[in-house]
Amino acid sequence: MVRSMNVKLLDLQAQYLPIRNEIRRAIDEVCDAQALILGPAVEKFERSLADYCETKHAIGVSSGTDALLCALMGIGIKPGDEVICPSFTFFATAGSIARLGAKPVFVDIEPQSFNIDPKLIEAKITNKTKAIMPVDLFGQMAKIDEINAIASKHKLKVIEDAAQAIGAKRNRKPACSQSFAGCLSFYPTKNLGAFGDAGAICTNDDHFAEVCRKLRVHGSGHTYHHEMIGGMFRLAAIQAAVLNVKLKYLNEWHDARRKNAALYDKLLAGSKVITPKIDEGNWSIYNQYVVRVQNRDKVKAVLLEKGISTAVYYPIPLHEQECFRYLGYKSGDFPETERACEEVLALPVYPELPREQVEYVAKELLAATK
Ligand SMILES: *Cc1c(COP(=O)(O)O)cnc(C)c1O
């Protein structure tokens, strides 16, 4: 009999310990230099990040949410504008649109990839639509090629919410590199996590990059001269120093997650558990390994009794959130989104997760769903 194991959803200490000295040295350099906000550490990280994402520019900002907000400000989103996005995503996607007085216009997802369904986008375009904001959910890129084609036909900008997808690829090209701008989050649970809040905007557009650099410091190009109204979106140097160290290990961590995902795929094949589907041409970084099960809440509770932590991303669709009631949506408007909210369960998949634990989770999940 296999004894009960304690399986964490994420173990940040396991990631930190092997690189502890290197990280502490990098933080120490910032402490000694006392260049605490933006400055050399941030510039160095921005260059490495732009290389990694295969974009011309990377602009470090204070969080993934601020990356979205700053990017939308950078393309001039204003009250009354409409921005198309999925309803099945983290709150920040639509929250950033609404904070600018613009209207989030929701579109349903594809059941297989959990990403926005490009076939449903055109019907939602009006003369107020300014942008499309696809989300690369759980580490798999949205169908950016199809979305770009729609956007260019209607002269819209594509701001990619790649918060969960740094290094993910579609047709061999990384997240952020195929859209007008891509937004990244370095929240500690993301594949590349800072030691606090941090984010970035990646783009190939020189003018937009320049605008975002100003917007992140209250719209100021030169000290105390404000050309536009921006925000306080600066990246702290200590975060950049940590990210600079961690970026070197990111591909190894992606590979380890993918190995865990492949093992789950194999162990759960042919069962009632629906494993994640990766689109043809996509390379997922598995920020989350999300299965679908019936009686999800019960299955989650049974696993917890066996010592296994899981999570539900996301239990409530954005169109049913109280703060978006004014948009006038109702239950039933986005059937695939609503079904996903009832069925999804994220299993532990972090890079350092031991193989025996993957096997244990799969075994207990099969037992709980028999
Ligand atoms: C994490 C996340 C964000 C926000 O990033 P923060 O750094 O937490 O502000 C935005 N969108 C998606 C899809 C995310 O997963």
mmCIF file of C-alpha atoms and ligand atoms in Angstrom:
data_model
loop_
_atom_site.group_PDB
_atom_site.id
_atom_site.type_symbol
_atom_site.label_atom_id
_atom_site.label_comp_id
_atom_site.label_asym_id
_atom_site.label_seq_id
_atom_site.Cartn_x
_atom_site.Cartn_y
_atom_site.Cartn_z
ATOM 1 C CA MET A 1 0.000 0.000 0.000
ATOM 2 C CA VAL A 2 1.273 3.459 -0.921
ATOM 3 C CA ARG A 3 1.325 5.713 2.107
ATOM 4 C CA SER A 4 -0.321 9.095 1.900
ATOM 5 C CA MET A 5 1.924 11.858 0.554
ATOM 6 C CA ASN A 6 1.825 15.591 1.035
ATOM 7 C CA VAL A 7 1.795 17.060 -2.480
ATOM 8 C CA LYS A 8 2.073 20.825 -2.794
ATOM 9 C CA LEU A 9 0.647 22.747 -5.717
ATOM 10 C CA LEU A 10 3.865 24.741 -5.957
ATOM 11 C CA ASP A 11 7.121 24.601 -3.983
ATOM 12 C CA LEU A 12 9.040 27.839 -4.365
ATOM 13 C CA GLN A 13 11.627 26.807 -1.790
ATOM 14 C CA ALA A 14 12.612 23.809 -3.920
ATOM 15 C CA GLN A 15 13.331 26.209 -6.759
ATOM 16 C CA TYR A 16 15.166 28.723 -4.588
ATOM 17 C CA LEU A 17 17.545 26.451 -2.664
ATOM 18 C CA PRO A 18 19.818 25.362 -5.566
ATOM 19 C CA ILE A 19 20.280 28.983 -6.739
ATOM 20 C CA ARG A 20 20.207 30.641 -3.338
ATOM 21 C CA ASN A 21 23.802 31.892 -3.350
ATOM 22 C CA GLU A 22 23.611 33.230 -6.868
ATOM 23 C CA ILE A 23 20.383 35.115 -6.125
ATOM 24 C CA ARG A 24 21.721 36.558 -2.896
ATOM 25 C CA ARG A 25 24.850 37.806 -4.671
ATOM 26 C CA ALA A 26 22.693 39.518 -7.298
ATOM 27 C CA ILE A 27 20.529 41.157 -4.634
ATOM 28 C CA ASP A 28 23.664 42.218 -2.758
ATOM 29 C CA GLU A 29 24.975 44.032 -5.830
ATOM 30 C CA VAL A 30 21.820 46.107 -5.938
ATOM 31 C CA CYS A 31 22.122 46.801 -2.196
ATOM 32 C CA ASP A 32 25.724 47.934 -2.607
ATOM 33 C CA ALA A 33 24.965 50.126 -5.628
ATOM 34 C CA GLN A 34 21.763 51.564 -4.075
ATOM 35 C CA ALA A 35 20.343 52.076 -7.572
ATOM 36 C CA LEU A 36 16.979 50.749 -6.445
ATOM 37 C CA ILE A 37 14.436 51.629 -9.102
ATOM 38 C CA LEU A 38 14.993 51.125 -12.863
ATOM 39 C CA GLY A 39 18.729 51.663 -13.533
ATOM 40 C CA PRO A 40 21.393 49.159 -14.686
ATOM 41 C CA ALA A 41 19.844 45.962 -13.263
ATOM 42 C CA VAL A 42 16.530 46.705 -14.979
ATOM 43 C CA GLU A 43 18.217 47.632 -18.264
ATOM 44 C CA LYS A 44 20.214 44.414 -18.226
ATOM 45 C CA PHE A 45 17.086 42.372 -17.577
ATOM 46 C CA GLU A 46 15.172 44.181 -20.322
ATOM 47 C CA ARG A 47 17.861 43.279 -22.875
ATOM 48 C CA SER A 48 17.931 39.605 -21.836
ATOM 49 C CA LEU A 49 14.128 39.437 -21.798
ATOM 50 C CA ALA A 50 13.784 41.001 -25.256
ATOM 51 C CA ASP A 51 16.265 38.400 -26.582
ATOM 52 C CA TYR A 52 14.364 35.604 -24.869
ATOM 53 C CA CYS A 53 10.998 36.743 -26.262
ATOM 54 C CA GLU A 54 12.483 37.563 -29.692
ATOM 55 C CA THR A 55 11.133 41.105 -29.593
ATOM 56 C CA LYS A 56 12.949 44.361 -30.248
ATOM 57 C CA HIS A 57 11.972 45.906 -26.922
ATOM 58 C CA ALA A 58 11.124 44.798 -23.399
ATOM 59 C CA ILE A 59 9.934 47.349 -20.855
ATOM 60 C CA GLY A 60 10.050 46.269 -17.218
ATOM 61 C CA VAL A 61 7.058 47.340 -15.153
ATOM 62 C CA SER A 62 5.656 46.883 -11.666
ATOM 63 C CA SER A 63 3.319 43.905 -12.325
ATOM 64 C CA GLY A 64 1.544 41.951 -15.029
ATOM 65 C CA THR A 65 -1.589 43.948 -14.335
ATOM 66 C CA ASP A 66 0.323 47.197 -14.822
ATOM 67 C CA ALA A 67 1.830 45.811 -18.039
ATOM 68 C CA LEU A 68 -1.722 45.351 -19.403
ATOM 69 C CA LEU A 69 -2.848 48.756 -18.163
ATOM 70 C CA CYS A 70 0.239 50.539 -19.502
ATOM 71 C CA ALA A 71 0.003 48.773 -22.884
ATOM 72 C CA LEU A 72 -3.668 49.739 -23.251
ATOM 73 C CA MET A 73 -2.796 53.328 -22.316
ATOM 74 C CA GLY A 74 0.040 53.134 -24.834
ATOM 75 C CA ILE A 75 -2.324 52.385 -27.721
ATOM 76 C CA GLY A 76 -4.604 55.190 -26.554
ATOM 77 C CA ILE A 77 -7.542 53.229 -25.134
ATOM 78 C CA LYS A 78 -10.028 55.725 -23.706
ATOM 79 C CA PRO A 79 -13.538 55.843 -22.259
ATOM 80 C CA GLY A 80 -16.138 54.432 -24.643
ATOM 81 C CA ASP A 81 -13.693 52.250 -26.578
ATOM 82 C CA GLU A 82 -14.303 48.519 -26.774
ATOM 83 C CA VAL A 83 -11.677 45.823 -26.293
ATOM 84 C CA ILE A 84 -12.397 42.175 -27.049
ATOM 85 C CA CYS A 85 -11.162 39.543 -24.572
ATOM 86 C CA PRO A 86 -12.143 36.124 -23.221
ATOM 87 C CA SER A 87 -14.380 35.782 -20.154
ATOM 88 C CA PHE A 88 -12.431 32.724 -18.987
ATOM 89 C CA THR A 89 -9.256 34.338 -17.644
ATOM 90 C CA PHE A 90 -7.710 36.015 -14.624
ATOM 91 C CA PHE A 91 -9.484 39.199 -13.590
ATOM 92 C CA ALA A 92 -6.680 41.567 -14.663
ATOM 93 C CA THR A 93 -7.371 41.002 -18.367
ATOM 94 C CA ALA A 94 -10.783 42.664 -18.313
ATOM 95 C CA GLY A 95 -10.059 44.745 -15.204
ATOM 96 C CA SER A 96 -7.347 46.701 -17.002
ATOM 97 C CA ILE A 97 -9.726 47.487 -19.879
ATOM 98 C CA ALA A 98 -12.485 48.657 -17.535
ATOM 99 C CA ARG A 99 -10.110 50.787 -15.453
ATOM 100 C CA LEU A 100 -9.543 52.987 -18.510
ATOM 101 C CA GLY A 101 -13.289 53.496 -18.898
ATOM 102 C CA ALA A 102 -13.319 51.195 -21.911
ATOM 103 C CA LYS A 103 -15.708 48.284 -22.288
ATOM 104 C CA PRO A 104 -14.540 44.688 -22.083
ATOM 105 C CA VAL A 105 -16.403 42.757 -24.784
ATOM 106 C CA PHE A 106 -16.316 39.067 -23.954
ATOM 107 C CA VAL A 107 -15.938 36.165 -26.344
ATOM 108 C CA ASP A 108 -16.298 32.455 -25.547
ATOM 109 C CA ILE A 109 -13.388 30.006 -25.522
ATOM 110 C CA GLU A 110 -12.517 26.908 -27.499
ATOM 111 C CA PRO A 111 -13.263 23.931 -25.242
ATOM 112 C CA GLN A 112 -9.997 22.159 -26.123
ATOM 113 C CA SER A 113 -7.415 24.903 -25.563
ATOM 114 C CA PHE A 114 -9.392 27.076 -23.086
ATOM 115 C CA ASN A 115 -8.301 30.071 -25.221
ATOM 116 C CA ILE A 116 -10.448 32.662 -27.005
ATOM 117 C CA ASP A 117 -12.232 31.162 -30.023
ATOM 118 C CA PRO A 118 -11.097 33.186 -33.064
ATOM 119 C CA LYS A 119 -14.212 32.120 -34.995
ATOM 120 C CA LEU A 120 -16.394 34.089 -32.558
ATOM 121 C CA ILE A 121 -14.416 37.345 -32.588
ATOM 122 C CA GLU A 122 -15.611 39.048 -35.773
ATOM 123 C CA ALA A 123 -19.262 39.038 -34.703
ATOM 124 C CA LYS A 124 -18.262 41.174 -31.695
ATOM 125 C CA ILE A 125 -16.427 43.889 -33.627
ATOM 126 C CA THR A 126 -18.197 47.261 -33.778
ATOM 127 C CA ASN A 127 -17.049 50.724 -34.834
ATOM 128 C CA LYS A 128 -15.952 51.280 -31.223
ATOM 129 C CA THR A 129 -13.638 48.262 -31.099
ATOM 130 C CA LYS A 130 -10.008 49.312 -30.773
ATOM 131 C CA ALA A 131 -8.155 46.177 -29.765
ATOM 132 C CA ILE A 132 -8.256 42.437 -29.177
ATOM 133 C CA MET A 133 -6.696 41.065 -26.015
ATOM 134 C CA PRO A 134 -6.216 37.293 -26.314
ATOM 135 C CA VAL A 135 -4.902 35.404 -23.296
ATOM 136 C CA ASP A 136 -2.356 32.556 -23.543
ATOM 137 C CA LEU A 137 -4.045 30.583 -20.798
ATOM 138 C CA PHE A 138 -2.254 28.007 -18.630
ATOM 139 C CA GLY A 139 0.930 28.415 -20.716
ATOM 140 C CA GLN A 140 -0.463 27.682 -24.163
ATOM 141 C CA MET A 141 -0.585 30.444 -26.779
ATOM 142 C CA ALA A 142 -3.901 31.499 -28.283
ATOM 143 C CA LYS A 143 -4.307 31.187 -32.073
ATOM 144 C CA ILE A 144 -2.392 34.419 -32.563
ATOM 145 C CA ASP A 145 -2.031 34.012 -36.339
ATOM 146 C CA GLU A 146 -5.806 33.853 -36.834
ATOM 147 C CA ILE A 147 -6.363 36.673 -34.345
ATOM 148 C CA ASN A 148 -3.789 38.884 -36.090
ATOM 149 C CA ALA A 149 -5.519 38.280 -39.431
ATOM 150 C CA ILE A 150 -8.857 39.469 -38.004
ATOM 151 C CA ALA A 151 -7.174 42.438 -36.329
ATOM 152 C CA SER A 152 -5.407 43.615 -39.447
ATOM 153 C CA LYS A 153 -8.592 43.280 -41.521
ATOM 154 C CA HIS A 154 -10.398 45.581 -39.059
ATOM 155 C CA LYS A 155 -7.373 47.773 -38.202
ATOM 156 C CA LEU A 156 -7.287 46.717 -34.535
ATOM 157 C CA LYS A 157 -4.284 46.328 -32.258
ATOM 158 C CA VAL A 158 -3.553 42.988 -30.591
ATOM 159 C CA ILE A 159 -2.358 43.203 -26.990
ATOM 160 C CA GLU A 160 -1.480 39.664 -25.929
ATOM 161 C CA ASP A 161 -1.958 38.778 -22.274
ATOM 162 C CA ALA A 162 1.005 36.406 -22.068
ATOM 163 C CA ALA A 163 1.185 36.583 -18.258
ATOM 164 C CA GLN A 164 1.086 32.768 -18.017
ATOM 165 C CA ALA A 165 3.063 32.010 -21.146
ATOM 166 C CA ILE A 166 6.610 33.369 -21.196
ATOM 167 C CA GLY A 167 8.590 31.143 -23.583
ATOM 168 C CA ALA A 168 5.523 29.314 -24.921
ATOM 169 C CA LYS A 169 5.626 28.979 -28.704
ATOM 170 C CA ARG A 170 3.257 28.886 -31.626
ATOM 171 C CA ASN A 171 4.708 27.940 -35.002
ATOM 172 C CA ARG A 172 8.161 28.064 -33.408
ATOM 173 C CA LYS A 173 7.857 31.713 -32.395
ATOM 174 C CA PRO A 174 7.586 32.748 -28.736
ATOM 175 C CA ALA A 175 4.726 34.452 -26.948
ATOM 176 C CA CYS A 176 4.816 38.255 -27.327
ATOM 177 C CA SER A 177 6.776 38.119 -30.600
ATOM 178 C CA GLN A 178 3.799 37.759 -32.944
ATOM 179 C CA SER A 179 1.425 40.380 -31.522
ATOM 180 C CA PHE A 180 1.621 44.172 -31.481
ATOM 181 C CA ALA A 181 2.537 43.925 -27.792
ATOM 182 C CA GLY A 182 2.723 41.130 -25.256
ATOM 183 C CA CYS A 183 2.340 41.544 -21.502
ATOM 184 C CA LEU A 184 4.165 39.349 -19.001
ATOM 185 C CA SER A 185 3.764 38.800 -15.276
ATOM 186 C CA PHE A 186 6.530 37.738 -12.920
ATOM 187 C CA TYR A 187 4.181 37.046 -10.025
ATOM 188 C CA PRO A 188 5.824 34.252 -8.006
ATOM 189 C CA THR A 189 3.489 31.514 -9.312
ATOM 190 C CA LYS A 190 4.336 32.198 -12.950
ATOM 191 C CA ASN A 191 7.042 30.123 -14.689
ATOM 192 C CA LEU A 192 9.439 33.050 -14.229
ATOM 193 C CA GLY A 193 8.676 34.474 -10.795
ATOM 194 C CA ALA A 194 10.169 37.514 -9.082
ATOM 195 C CA PHE A 195 10.545 38.016 -5.323
ATOM 196 C CA GLY A 196 7.467 40.200 -5.274
ATOM 197 C CA ASP A 197 5.435 41.875 -7.990
ATOM 198 C CA ALA A 198 6.928 42.539 -11.419
ATOM 199 C CA GLY A 199 5.930 42.476 -15.077
ATOM 200 C CA ALA A 200 6.992 43.541 -18.563
ATOM 201 C CA ILE A 201 5.711 44.680 -21.950
ATOM 202 C CA CYS A 202 7.399 43.265 -25.063
ATOM 203 C CA THR A 203 6.988 44.775 -28.520
ATOM 204 C CA ASN A 204 8.648 45.254 -31.878
ATOM 205 C CA ASP A 205 7.196 48.750 -32.296
ATOM 206 C CA ASP A 206 9.750 51.498 -31.574
ATOM 207 C CA HIS A 207 7.260 54.311 -31.050
ATOM 208 C CA PHE A 208 4.986 52.273 -28.761
ATOM 209 C CA ALA A 209 8.008 51.155 -26.706
ATOM 210 C CA GLU A 210 9.026 54.781 -26.249
ATOM 211 C CA VAL A 211 5.484 55.726 -25.185
ATOM 212 C CA CYS A 212 5.359 52.870 -22.626
ATOM 213 C CA ARG A 213 8.738 53.922 -21.184
ATOM 214 C CA LYS A 214 7.261 57.357 -20.549
ATOM 215 C CA LEU A 215 3.923 56.077 -19.280
ATOM 216 C CA ARG A 216 5.680 53.987 -16.647
ATOM 217 C CA VAL A 217 7.116 57.162 -15.064
ATOM 218 C CA HIS A 218 4.012 59.364 -15.073
ATOM 219 C CA GLY A 219 4.313 60.194 -18.748
ATOM 220 C CA SER A 220 7.611 61.936 -18.283
ATOM 221 C CA GLY A 221 10.480 61.794 -20.796
ATOM 222 C CA HIS A 222 12.658 64.259 -18.884
ATOM 223 C CA THR A 223 12.373 64.744 -15.153
ATOM 224 C CA TYR A 224 9.385 66.934 -14.240
ATOM 225 C CA HIS A 225 8.276 67.391 -17.861
ATOM 226 C CA HIS A 226 5.063 65.447 -18.432
ATOM 227 C CA GLU A 227 4.005 64.923 -22.034
ATOM 228 C CA MET A 228 1.153 62.595 -21.126
ATOM 229 C CA ILE A 229 -0.624 61.258 -18.062
ATOM 230 C CA GLY A 230 0.903 57.947 -17.150
ATOM 231 C CA GLY A 231 1.144 55.877 -14.006
ATOM 232 C CA MET A 232 3.697 54.638 -11.511
ATOM 233 C CA PHE A 233 4.663 51.434 -13.249
ATOM 234 C CA ARG A 234 8.398 51.294 -12.471
ATOM 235 C CA LEU A 235 10.189 47.985 -11.951
ATOM 236 C CA ALA A 236 12.300 47.664 -8.789
ATOM 237 C CA ALA A 237 15.990 46.859 -9.350
ATOM 238 C CA ILE A 238 15.994 43.994 -6.836
ATOM 239 C CA GLN A 239 13.245 42.260 -8.806
ATOM 240 C CA ALA A 240 15.189 42.691 -12.046
ATOM 241 C CA ALA A 241 18.341 41.290 -10.394
ATOM 242 C CA VAL A 242 16.445 38.190 -9.235
ATOM 243 C CA LEU A 243 14.789 37.774 -12.638
ATOM 244 C CA ASN A 244 18.151 38.100 -14.390
ATOM 245 C CA VAL A 245 19.448 35.102 -12.466
ATOM 246 C CA LYS A 246 16.281 33.058 -12.882
ATOM 247 C CA LEU A 247 15.920 33.694 -16.624
ATOM 248 C CA LYS A 248 19.008 31.513 -17.224
ATOM 249 C CA TYR A 249 17.203 28.516 -15.723
ATOM 250 C CA LEU A 250 13.802 29.132 -17.266
ATOM 251 C CA ASN A 251 14.118 26.709 -20.188
ATOM 252 C CA GLU A 252 15.197 23.907 -17.831
ATOM 253 C CA TRP A 253 12.167 24.623 -15.655
ATOM 254 C CA HIS A 254 9.862 24.617 -18.690
ATOM 255 C CA ASP A 255 11.291 21.220 -19.702
ATOM 256 C CA ALA A 256 10.756 19.789 -16.220
ATOM 257 C CA ARG A 257 7.124 20.959 -16.213
ATOM 258 C CA ARG A 258 6.617 19.458 -19.671
ATOM 259 C CA LYS A 259 8.030 16.159 -18.474
ATOM 260 C CA ASN A 260 5.581 16.094 -15.567
ATOM 261 C CA ALA A 261 2.744 17.000 -17.935
ATOM 262 C CA ALA A 262 3.705 14.200 -20.325
ATOM 263 C CA LEU A 263 3.717 11.712 -17.452
ATOM 264 C CA TYR A 264 0.221 12.822 -16.378
ATOM 265 C CA ASP A 265 -0.941 12.551 -20.006
ATOM 266 C CA LYS A 266 0.281 8.973 -20.090
ATOM 267 C CA LEU A 267 -1.031 7.917 -16.684
ATOM 268 C CA LEU A 268 -4.462 9.482 -17.170
ATOM 269 C CA ALA A 269 -4.971 8.363 -20.784
ATOM 270 C CA GLY A 270 -8.146 6.399 -21.480
ATOM 271 C CA SER A 271 -9.800 7.457 -18.208
ATOM 272 C CA LYS A 272 -12.728 9.757 -17.454
ATOM 273 C CA VAL A 273 -10.265 12.560 -16.712
ATOM 274 C CA ILE A 274 -9.943 14.881 -19.707
ATOM 275 C CA THR A 275 -6.303 15.904 -20.029
ATOM 276 C CA PRO A 276 -5.173 19.216 -21.585
ATOM 277 C CA LYS A 277 -5.030 19.387 -25.388
ATOM 278 C CA ILE A 278 -2.207 21.293 -26.987
ATOM 279 C CA ASP A 279 -2.992 22.755 -30.423
ATOM 280 C CA GLU A 280 -1.074 21.672 -33.491
ATOM 281 C CA GLY A 281 1.949 23.981 -33.764
ATOM 282 C CA ASN A 282 1.855 24.968 -30.084
ATOM 283 C CA TRP A 283 4.516 24.366 -27.460
ATOM 284 C CA SER A 284 3.077 24.824 -23.957
ATOM 285 C CA ILE A 285 5.086 25.831 -20.902
ATOM 286 C CA TYR A 286 2.395 24.329 -18.628
ATOM 287 C CA ASN A 287 2.113 27.165 -16.168
ATOM 288 C CA GLN A 288 -0.842 25.047 -15.118
ATOM 289 C CA TYR A 289 -1.763 21.451 -15.946
ATOM 290 C CA VAL A 290 -5.555 21.693 -16.051
ATOM 291 C CA VAL A 291 -7.808 18.663 -16.394
ATOM 292 C CA ARG A 292 -11.573 18.495 -16.666
ATOM 293 C CA VAL A 293 -13.538 16.231 -14.325
ATOM 294 C CA GLN A 294 -17.188 15.745 -13.403
ATOM 295 C CA ASN A 295 -18.119 16.612 -9.780
ATOM 296 C CA ARG A 296 -14.994 18.748 -9.662
ATOM 297 C CA ASP A 297 -15.472 20.155 -6.147
ATOM 298 C CA LYS A 298 -15.951 16.682 -4.699
ATOM 299 C CA VAL A 299 -12.901 15.325 -6.526
ATOM 300 C CA LYS A 300 -10.879 18.277 -5.231
ATOM 301 C CA ALA A 301 -11.976 17.537 -1.656
ATOM 302 C CA VAL A 302 -11.159 13.833 -1.984
ATOM 303 C CA LEU A 303 -7.664 14.660 -3.273
ATOM 304 C CA LEU A 304 -7.119 17.066 -0.411
ATOM 305 C CA GLU A 305 -7.946 14.286 2.037
ATOM 306 C CA LYS A 306 -5.153 12.307 0.379
ATOM 307 C CA GLY A 307 -2.748 15.189 0.971
ATOM 308 C CA ILE A 308 -2.895 16.554 -2.587
ATOM 309 C CA SER A 309 -3.318 20.289 -3.185
ATOM 310 C CA THR A 310 -5.078 21.348 -6.376
ATOM 311 C CA ALA A 311 -6.626 24.628 -7.544
ATOM 312 C CA VAL A 312 -9.513 25.937 -9.608
ATOM 313 C CA TYR A 313 -8.616 28.501 -12.257
ATOM 314 C CA TYR A 314 -11.232 29.961 -12.587
ATOM 315 C CA PRO A 315 -14.453 29.193 -10.711
ATOM 316 C CA ILE A 316 -16.437 32.249 -11.859
ATOM 317 C CA PRO A 317 -16.428 33.630 -15.409
ATOM 318 C CA LEU A 318 -15.693 37.331 -15.693
ATOM 319 C CA HIS A 319 -19.074 38.051 -17.314
ATOM 320 C CA GLU A 320 -20.737 36.806 -14.111
ATOM 321 C CA GLN A 321 -18.601 38.891 -11.743
ATOM 322 C CA GLU A 322 -20.524 41.375 -9.661
ATOM 323 C CA CYS A 323 -18.354 44.320 -10.731
ATOM 324 C CA PHE A 324 -19.162 43.638 -14.389
ATOM 325 C CA ARG A 325 -22.926 43.392 -13.908
ATOM 326 C CA TYR A 326 -23.286 46.785 -15.606
ATOM 327 C CA LEU A 327 -22.105 45.185 -18.856
ATOM 328 C CA GLY A 328 -25.427 43.338 -19.001
ATOM 329 C CA TYR A 329 -24.254 39.767 -19.552
ATOM 330 C CA LYS A 330 -26.089 36.810 -18.060
ATOM 331 C CA SER A 331 -25.528 33.141 -17.318
ATOM 332 C CA GLY A 332 -25.733 31.116 -20.506
ATOM 333 C CA ASP A 333 -24.076 33.781 -22.670
ATOM 334 C CA PHE A 334 -20.790 31.853 -22.925
ATOM 335 C CA PRO A 335 -21.527 28.133 -22.544
ATOM 336 C CA GLU A 336 -17.958 26.853 -23.001
ATOM 337 C CA THR A 337 -16.592 29.331 -20.474
ATOM 338 C CA GLU A 338 -19.272 28.403 -17.960
ATOM 339 C CA ARG A 339 -18.706 24.673 -18.465
ATOM 340 C CA ALA A 340 -14.954 25.142 -18.016
ATOM 341 C CA CYS A 341 -15.550 27.012 -14.739
ATOM 342 C CA GLU A 342 -17.433 23.965 -13.438
ATOM 343 C CA GLU A 343 -15.026 21.275 -14.634
ATOM 344 C CA VAL A 344 -11.448 22.564 -14.446
ATOM 345 C CA LEU A 345 -8.947 21.359 -11.888
ATOM 346 C CA ALA A 346 -5.258 22.348 -11.878
ATOM 347 C CA LEU A 347 -2.903 19.595 -10.702
ATOM 348 C CA PRO A 348 0.580 20.168 -9.249
ATOM 349 C CA VAL A 349 3.043 20.365 -12.169
ATOM 350 C CA TYR A 350 5.886 22.555 -10.866
ATOM 351 C CA PRO A 351 9.403 21.700 -12.140
ATOM 352 C CA GLU A 352 10.771 20.148 -8.945
ATOM 353 C CA LEU A 353 7.710 17.939 -8.354
ATOM 354 C CA PRO A 354 9.091 14.408 -7.769
ATOM 355 C CA ARG A 355 8.045 11.700 -10.230
ATOM 356 C CA GLU A 356 6.569 9.563 -7.413
ATOM 357 C CA GLN A 357 4.272 12.452 -6.549
ATOM 358 C CA VAL A 358 3.018 12.762 -10.134
ATOM 359 C CA GLU A 359 2.303 9.033 -10.049
ATOM 360 C CA TYR A 360 0.564 9.346 -6.695
ATOM 361 C CA VAL A 361 -1.611 12.270 -7.870
ATOM 362 C CA ALA A 362 -2.582 10.403 -11.049
ATOM 363 C CA LYS A 363 -3.432 7.255 -9.085
ATOM 364 C CA GLU A 364 -5.582 9.098 -6.545
ATOM 365 C CA LEU A 365 -7.269 11.152 -9.268
ATOM 366 C CA LEU A 366 -8.174 7.984 -11.167
ATOM 367 C CA ALA A 367 -9.580 6.471 -7.983
ATOM 368 C CA ALA A 368 -11.594 9.608 -7.225
ATOM 369 C CA THR A 369 -13.144 9.750 -10.695
ATOM 370 C CA LYS A 370 -13.804 6.042 -11.322
HETATM 371 C C1 LIG B 1 -1.037 36.679 -13.407
HETATM 372 C C2 LIG B 1 -1.876 37.203 -14.497
HETATM 373 C C3 LIG B 1 -2.041 38.582 -14.722
HETATM 374 C C4 LIG B 1 -1.595 39.641 -13.757
HETATM 375 O O1 LIG B 1 -0.303 39.597 -13.348
HETATM 376 P P1 LIG B 1 0.102 40.244 -11.917
HETATM 377 O O2 LIG B 1 1.597 40.250 -12.042
HETATM 378 O O3 LIG B 1 -0.401 39.331 -10.883
HETATM 379 O O4 LIG B 1 -0.472 41.602 -11.863
HETATM 380 C C5 LIG B 1 -2.761 38.990 -15.825
HETATM 381 N N1 LIG B 1 -3.318 38.108 -16.656
HETATM 382 C C6 LIG B 1 -3.212 36.785 -16.473
HETATM 383 C C7 LIG B 1 -3.859 35.853 -17.448
HETATM 384 C C8 LIG B 1 -2.506 36.284 -15.372
HETATM 385 O O5 LIG B 1 -2.419 34.964 -15.183
#
